Amino acid sequence: MVVSKMNALRWNSRNTRGYLRSARAAAPALFLLTAGLVFSTVFPAEGSADRNSDNLSAVLLDLAVHDPAEGEGAPLRLRAYIASILNDAGARAETEASLAAFLETGASLSGKQAVCRALRLIGSDISLPVLSEMLSRAETSDMARYALESIPGNKADEALLSALETCEGDLKLGVISSLGARKSKAAVPVLARIARTGDSDAAAAAIEALGLIGDAGAADALRNTLGTSGGELKAAAGAALLACADGFLRAGSPSEAAGIYNSLFLENISPALRAAAFQGKAAAFPGDAPKLIRDTLASPDTSLHADAASLIPRLFDAETVGPILPLFENLSEEGRIPFIAALSNFPSSAVLAAVLHAAGDPSIGVRIEALKTLEAVGDASTVLFLAERAAATRGAEQTAARESLWRLRGEESESALFDLIGRVEDEKILGEIILAAGERRLEGAKETLVRIAATAPSAVRLQAARALKHIASPADMDVLLDLMLSSDDAAVREELLTTISLVSRVIPRPGMRSSLIRTRLNNETDRDRRASLYRLLGRIGDDASLPIVRKALADPNPAAAEAAARTMFDWPSPAARDDVLELARTSSSLTLRVLAIRAFVRMISLEPHRAPKGAVSDLTEAFSLCERPEEKRLVLGALPHFPCAEALDLAASLLEDDTVRAEALAAIDRIRERMRIP
Amino acid sequence: MKRRAFLKTASLAAAGLAGFPAIVPASAMGKDGAVAPSNRIAMAGIGYGMQGFPNMRGFLEKNEVRWVAVCDVDDSPLQKACDIVNDHYGDSGCAAYRDFRELCLRKDIDAVSIAVPDHWHAVISISCARAGWDIYGEKPLAHSLREGQAVCEAVERYGRVWQTGSWQRSVENFHRACELVLNGRLGKILSIEVGLPSGHTDFARTFGREDLVPPPPNLDYDFWVGPAPWHPYCKARVHMNWRWNMDFGGGQLMDWVGHHVDIAHWGMGWDDTGPVTVEGTGEFPTSGIYNSPTRYRVTAVYPDGTPMVIAGGHPDIWSGTKWIGERGWIWVDRGEFETEPAGLKRETIGPEEIRLDRSRDHNQNFLDCIRSRRPAIAPCRTAHRSATVGHLGVAAIETGRKIRWDPANETLIGDPDAERLLSRAYRSPWRLPA
C-alpha cells in the first residue's frame, strides 16, 4: 500500500474553484430538478415544538456551490433533512433520485461528498448508476464508495466488480477494500486472481479482502497465495487465512478451521502467526486441547510456554489442573509467570501448595505473581505467610504480598488476622497485620488498635494510627483526639491528624466537622497541643472555624500565633484569602510573609472562573508584596489562568525585571494564546 | 521478552569484536532493584498529538520498560518524543518512524502505546496485534462499532494483552463505588445517570483557525487523514481538535463514553453485555468545521430493564456516574465520591463478597499483565462494550429512531438503516486489515 504524497486528487478550496464555477452555472437547473420536493427538514430536536425547517432544494443549492472553507453547515442541514424523511419510503425514493441527479451535475466536490455520505444512509439501486460511474473517476471514486459500500444487494457488488476492470492504482485498492468490507462472495474469483498478480499493492489489498470475506472459496484462494508468495504478502495471506479459520470456528466448522490452524502452525511464517495458530488449534477441539497444552508445557521448546499457560483458565478445571502442576519446574521464567497466574482460577490445597512453592522461586517476577495469586487461592493458613513476606520485602514484592493479605477471601482469613494481632511479637510483621486489619476495615479490631496506638512501640503505633482511619467513625473522634494530643511521637501525631481529618469528613454538615476541635481549643492551654489543634482545623477546612483561627493570629504567644498563621496558609478553601493577604502585608517574619504570598496565589488559583480582572487585581497586589524572584515567578505562573488585558499589562510591565523576564515572556505568550491574539 | 533474543544476537556479534567485557555492572544483572535489560519490556509509541506524551512518560517511569521507538506523521512532535526518550536514557537509541507499517516490521518490540485520532484506531491496532504486540490503546476503542468488533477479534486471535486508556478503573474512588454497587448496597438499581461534557473543548487552542491553508511541511497531512474522508487542511481540524468532526472523532459523547459509561458498566457487571434499546437526541452546530453534537441525551435500556441516561449539557444529569437504587444512590466522578445515605461509602466489602480486580497504577497493570498474560483491568472487549453504547447513541441521534440491539450477538434488530451507520468505507488506499 503506497500513500501518494503528490496526489493531486486531494481536493482543496483552490482546486474546487473550477467545479464551483460550473456548479453555479448549473444551480438553476438543479433547482428545477429539486423544486418539487419540499419537505420540512428537522433533526429530532429535544422536545422542541418549534423545529428547524429546511427543504431539500435549498440545501442542494447551497451544496452545489459548497466550498470546503464554508464548513459543515450545509452538510449538516442535509443530514437533518435525511433524518426527517427516513421513515417515509416515498420521500426516500424521491430524495435519493434528487441526490443522484445532483451527483451528475458539476456541483462542487465537497458538496458531492456530503451527498454521497447522505446516500450512505438511504442509497439504493436508484443511485447505483451514477455512483458506479463515479467509481472510475479519480476525484469522485472514494466518495462514491462511501455510499456504495452500504447499499444492500448484489447490484452494488456488481458495480464494484465492474469498476475493477477500469480502475487502477489507489482507486482499484479502494474498490477491492469495499468488496472485502461487503464480504462479497461474488468477488472471490476476481480477488483470487488479483492476489496472484505481480501488482503487489493490489495483491495485498485482495488478500485482506479475501480474509474479510472468509468463505471456503476465499480460504482456498488464500491457501494458493500462501503457497506461491513470499515476504510481506505471505505474512498477509497467513493473517487473512487465520481470520478465515476463526470465521469457520464461529460458524461451527471446527474441522475446517483446524486444518488451517495446523498448516499455519507448521508453516511458522512468524512467531505471532504461529502462536495464534496454536491458540486456534486449542480452540478448535477443546476436548483435545488439555493434551496439547500439557505436551507444549512439557516440551523443551520454550517458545510457546507462555501462550500455552495463558490458555489454562479456558481449558482446564479444578480436577484436571492438578496433574499439570509439576510441569511448573519445566518452564522458562516467561512461562512460569502466566502458569502461576492461571492457577488463580482453581483454588484447592494442591494449587495452594504449588503457589506457595512458586513464591520461593529465584525469579522475582515469579515470586510476585505467586504472591498475587495467593489472593485467589490462599486461605486462613496463608495470612501469616503473607504478613511475613510483606514485612521482609520491599517494592513490588511487598505490594503484592500486602494486597493479597488485604484481599484474601473468607471469614476464616479475617479471624486469623484478628487472632494474630494479639499473638505476633515481631514489630514489622505485627505492623503488616495491623495495616491489613485497617485496609479490611475490621471494625472488631478498633479497640485493640486504639490501645496499640497508645502504648505499643513507635513503628507499630504508627501503623495502628494509619489503620484507624479506615475503621474509626465520628463517634471515635474524642478518643482519637486524646491519642493525638498525648502522643510524644511526631510521626504518630501526624498520622492521627490525617486520620481525624478524614473521619471528620463523614459528618454530613460541614459546619459541624470541627466543632469538637473548637471545643477542645477553648479548654486547652498547652502551647504545643493548641498548635496541633489549629493544624487540625486547617486540615479539616471547616470555614466555620475561621474566626477562631483569626482570633489566634493575635495570640500574645508568638508560637501560637505562628501556628494559627500556618493553619491559614494550609486552608483548603479561598475563604481565608483576605486573611493570608493581610499576613503577607503585615507579618514581621520574612518566612511567614513568603508563605502568605504563596498561599494567597494558591487561593486565587482555586477560583479559575472568577472574573479575570478581579483576579488580576489581586495578583497585582500580591506582586507588589513580593520580595524575592521566586514569588514573583509564582505570580507570573498564575497570571495566564486569568487572560485579560490587565494580565497582559502586568506581565509586560515586568519585562524590564531581569530576574523574571523569561517568565514574563512565557506568561505573555500564554495569555495571548488564551485570548487568541495571533 | 522478545528483546532477549535480539540482545542475544547483538551480544554475540559484540563478543566477536571485543570479547566478553571485563566488568558487568550489577544493575545489568538486575540487582539493586534494577531490571536486567533482557527482562525489560520493549515498547514503542504511535501518535504524539496529545495523549501519546503523558502515556509515554508514565511508562518511562518504569524501570522494566525500555522505550525503543516512536512514530508519528508529524515530524515536530515526533522529534520531541524521540528527544524525551533519548534524554531519559541518556543515549540515542530511540528510533523514529513516520509510517507505523515500517515500525510494525520490527521484531524486537513487545508492546505498543497507541494514541492516534479515532479514525486510525482500528487499522493501527489490528496491525499491531498482527505484529504480536501487546497494546495500550486509547478510548474509544474504534471509530465505528464494526471496527471495534474487528479490533476485539484480532486482539483475541493473536492472544494479545490489551489495556484501554480508561484509567478511572485504576482509581480508588471509582473502584470502591463499583464494588459497593455490585454487592447490592443500593438494592435493585432503578436507573443510572452518566453525565459527560458538552460543547467542544479547545484542546489545541486552535478554535477559529478554520482558514484553508497548505499543511505545514512537518506534517504528512495526506497520511494524517488516512482512511477518513478527505478534508482540506486547516489548523483547527487537526491535532487534538479533530475530535469535534465526526469523520475523525466522535465528539464529547464518544470521547467520554469510555470513561463514565465504562464505570457504569463495571459497577453493574455489564462488561460483556450491552443495551437492548437505545434512543437519543442531539443538537449540532450550524456553522464551522465541527459537526459533532454539542448537547445530547441518550437513553439506553439494558436487558434487565434498567435505563441508563447518558447526557452532555443537561444540568439534571451530574457529571460522572450515578447509580440510583431502591436504597439510595452512589455518585462518582474524578475526585468525587458521594453516597446517599452518606454512611454507605464507608461500608466494608466483606470477605465473601464480590471483589473487582484491583489496580492502582494503570500503566503498571498493563506491564504486569504483559508478563502474567492475565486480562488487564480495562481489556479490549470491555472497551468495545462501552464504546458500543456511544456508537448506538450516535446512530439513534442520526436516525431519530429507537434502536433495538441484541447484545449477545451484537446485531441490530430490524433496522437496516442504522446498520449502515455502524461501519464506514475507507478512503483509498487504506483498508481494514483482516
Coordinates of C-alpha atoms in Angstrom, one line a residue, chain A residues 314-518:
Chain A
R314 CA -10.1 -21.6 29.5
L315 CA -9.3 -25.3 29.0
F316 CA -8.8 -26.8 32.5
D317 CA -10.9 -27.2 35.5
A318 CA -10.2 -27.8 39.2
E319 CA -9.8 -31.5 38.7
T320 CA -7.7 -31.6 35.5
V321 CA -5.3 -28.8 36.6
G322 CA -3.8 -31.0 39.4
P323 CA -1.8 -33.3 37.1
I324 CA -0.1 -30.4 35.3
L325 CA 1.2 -28.6 38.4
P326 CA 4.5 -30.4 38.3
L327 CA 5.2 -29.0 34.8
F328 CA 6.0 -25.7 36.5
E329 CA 9.5 -26.9 37.1
N330 CA 10.0 -27.4 33.3
L331 CA 9.1 -23.9 32.4
S332 CA 11.1 -20.9 31.5
E333 CA 10.5 -17.7 33.5
E334 CA 8.3 -16.4 30.8
G335 CA 6.2 -19.5 31.1
R336 CA 6.2 -19.7 34.9
I337 CA 4.7 -16.3 35.4
P338 CA 1.5 -16.9 33.4
F339 CA 1.4 -20.5 34.6
I340 CA 1.1 -19.3 38.2
A341 CA -1.3 -16.5 37.2
A342 CA -3.5 -19.1 35.5
L343 CA -3.9 -21.1 38.8
S344 CA -5.9 -18.2 40.3
N345 CA -8.9 -19.8 38.8
F346 CA -8.6 -23.1 40.6
P347 CA -8.3 -22.7 44.4
S348 CA -7.5 -26.0 46.1
S349 CA -5.0 -27.3 48.6
A350 CA -2.8 -28.7 45.8
V351 CA -2.8 -25.5 43.9
L352 CA -2.1 -23.5 47.1
A353 CA 0.9 -25.7 47.8
A354 CA 2.2 -25.2 44.3
V355 CA 1.7 -21.4 44.5
L356 CA 3.5 -21.2 47.9
H357 CA 6.3 -23.2 46.4
A358 CA 6.5 -20.7 43.5
A359 CA 6.6 -17.8 46.0
G360 CA 10.1 -19.0 46.8
D361 CA 11.2 -19.0 43.2
P362 CA 14.6 -17.4 42.4
S363 CA 12.9 -15.1 39.9
I364 CA 11.4 -12.0 41.5
G365 CA 8.8 -11.9 38.7
V366 CA 7.6 -15.4 39.5
R367 CA 7.6 -14.6 43.3
I368 CA 5.5 -11.5 42.7
E369 CA 3.0 -13.4 40.6
A370 CA 2.7 -16.2 43.2
L371 CA 2.0 -13.6 45.9
K372 CA -0.7 -12.1 43.7
T373 CA -2.2 -15.5 43.0
L374 CA -2.4 -16.2 46.7
E375 CA -5.2 -13.6 46.9
A376 CA -7.4 -16.0 45.0
V377 CA -6.1 -19.4 46.2
G378 CA -5.0 -18.6 49.7
D379 CA -6.9 -19.1 52.9
A380 CA -6.6 -18.6 56.6
S381 CA -3.4 -20.6 56.7
T382 CA -1.8 -18.1 54.3
V383 CA -2.3 -15.0 56.4
L384 CA 0.9 -15.2 58.5
F385 CA 2.9 -16.2 55.4
L386 CA 1.8 -13.1 53.5
A387 CA 2.4 -10.8 56.5
E388 CA 5.9 -12.2 57.0
R389 CA 6.6 -11.7 53.3
A390 CA 5.2 -8.2 53.3
A391 CA 7.4 -7.4 56.3
A392 CA 10.5 -8.9 54.8
T393 CA 10.4 -7.4 51.3
R394 CA 10.2 -4.0 49.5
G395 CA 8.8 -2.6 46.3
A396 CA 6.6 -4.6 44.0
E397 CA 7.1 -7.8 46.0
Q398 CA 5.9 -6.1 49.2
T399 CA 3.0 -4.5 47.4
A400 CA 1.9 -7.9 46.0
A401 CA 2.1 -9.5 49.5
R402 CA 0.2 -6.7 51.1
E403 CA -2.6 -6.5 48.6
S404 CA -3.2 -10.3 48.8
L405 CA -3.3 -10.1 52.5
W406 CA -5.7 -7.2 52.3
R407 CA -8.0 -9.0 49.9
L408 CA -7.6 -12.7 51.0
R409 CA -11.1 -14.3 50.8
G410 CA -13.1 -16.0 53.6
E411 CA -14.3 -15.1 57.1
E412 CA -11.7 -17.5 58.4
S413 CA -8.9 -15.3 56.9
E414 CA -10.3 -12.3 58.9
S415 CA -10.5 -14.3 62.1
A416 CA -6.9 -15.5 61.6
L417 CA -5.8 -11.9 61.0
F418 CA -7.6 -10.8 64.2
D419 CA -6.1 -13.6 66.2
L420 CA -2.6 -12.7 65.0
I421 CA -2.9 -9.1 66.3
G422 CA -2.7 -10.5 69.8
R423 CA -0.1 -13.2 69.1
V424 CA 2.6 -11.8 66.8
E425 CA 5.6 -10.2 68.5
D426 CA 7.8 -9.2 65.6
E427 CA 7.1 -5.5 65.2
K428 CA 7.4 -5.5 61.4
I429 CA 5.1 -8.4 60.9
L430 CA 2.6 -7.1 63.5
G431 CA 2.7 -3.8 61.7
E432 CA 1.7 -5.5 58.4
I433 CA -1.1 -7.3 60.2
I434 CA -2.4 -4.1 61.7
L435 CA -2.2 -2.4 58.3
A436 CA -4.3 -5.3 56.8
A437 CA -6.9 -5.0 59.6
G438 CA -7.3 -1.4 58.6
E439 CA -7.5 -2.0 54.9
R440 CA -10.0 -4.7 55.5
R441 CA -12.0 -2.4 57.8
L442 CA -12.0 -4.9 60.7
E443 CA -14.2 -2.9 63.0
G444 CA -13.9 -5.6 65.7
A445 CA -10.2 -4.7 66.0
K446 CA -10.9 -1.0 66.7
E447 CA -10.4 -1.1 70.5
T448 CA -7.3 -3.1 70.1
L449 CA -5.9 -0.7 67.6
V450 CA -6.6 2.3 69.8
R451 CA -4.8 0.5 72.6
I452 CA -1.8 -0.3 70.3
A453 CA -1.8 3.3 69.0
A454 CA -1.4 4.5 72.6
T455 CA 1.1 2.0 74.1
A456 CA 2.9 -0.1 71.5
P457 CA 6.4 0.6 70.2
S458 CA 6.7 3.5 67.8
A459 CA 6.6 1.7 64.5
V460 CA 3.6 -0.4 65.5
R461 CA 1.8 2.7 66.8
L462 CA 2.2 4.4 63.5
Q463 CA 0.6 1.5 61.7
A464 CA -2.3 1.4 64.2
A465 CA -2.8 5.2 63.7
R466 CA -2.8 4.6 60.0
A467 CA -5.2 1.7 60.2
L468 CA -7.7 3.6 62.3
K469 CA -8.5 6.0 59.5
H470 CA -10.4 3.1 57.8
I471 CA -12.2 1.9 60.9
A472 CA -12.9 4.9 63.1
S473 CA -16.1 6.8 62.9
P474 CA -17.1 10.4 64.1
A475 CA -18.1 8.8 67.4
D476 CA -14.4 8.0 68.0
M477 CA -13.1 11.5 67.4
D478 CA -12.8 12.2 71.1
V479 CA -10.6 9.1 71.6
L480 CA -8.6 9.9 68.6
L481 CA -8.0 13.5 69.7
D482 CA -6.8 12.2 73.1
L483 CA -4.5 9.8 71.3
M484 CA -3.1 12.6 69.1
L485 CA -2.7 15.1 71.9
S486 CA -1.0 12.7 74.2
S487 CA 1.4 11.1 71.7
D488 CA 5.0 12.0 72.1
D489 CA 5.9 10.8 68.6
A490 CA 5.6 13.4 65.8
A491 CA 5.0 10.8 63.1
V492 CA 2.2 9.2 65.0
R493 CA 0.7 12.6 65.7
E494 CA 0.8 13.5 62.0
E495 CA -0.8 10.2 61.1
L496 CA -3.6 10.7 63.6
L497 CA -4.1 14.2 62.4
T498 CA -4.8 12.8 58.9
T499 CA -7.0 10.1 60.4
I500 CA -9.1 12.6 62.4
S501 CA -9.5 14.9 59.4
L502 CA -10.6 12.0 57.2
V503 CA -13.0 10.7 59.8
S504 CA -14.5 14.2 60.2
R505 CA -15.5 14.3 56.6
V506 CA -18.1 11.6 57.3
I507 CA -20.0 14.2 59.4
P508 CA -22.7 15.4 56.9
R509 CA -22.8 19.1 57.9
P510 CA -19.6 20.8 57.0
G511 CA -20.1 23.4 59.8
M512 CA -20.1 20.6 62.4
R513 CA -16.9 18.8 61.3
S514 CA -14.6 20.9 63.5
S515 CA -17.0 21.5 66.4
L516 CA -15.2 19.1 68.7
I517 CA -11.8 20.6 67.9
R518 CA -13.2 24.1 68.6

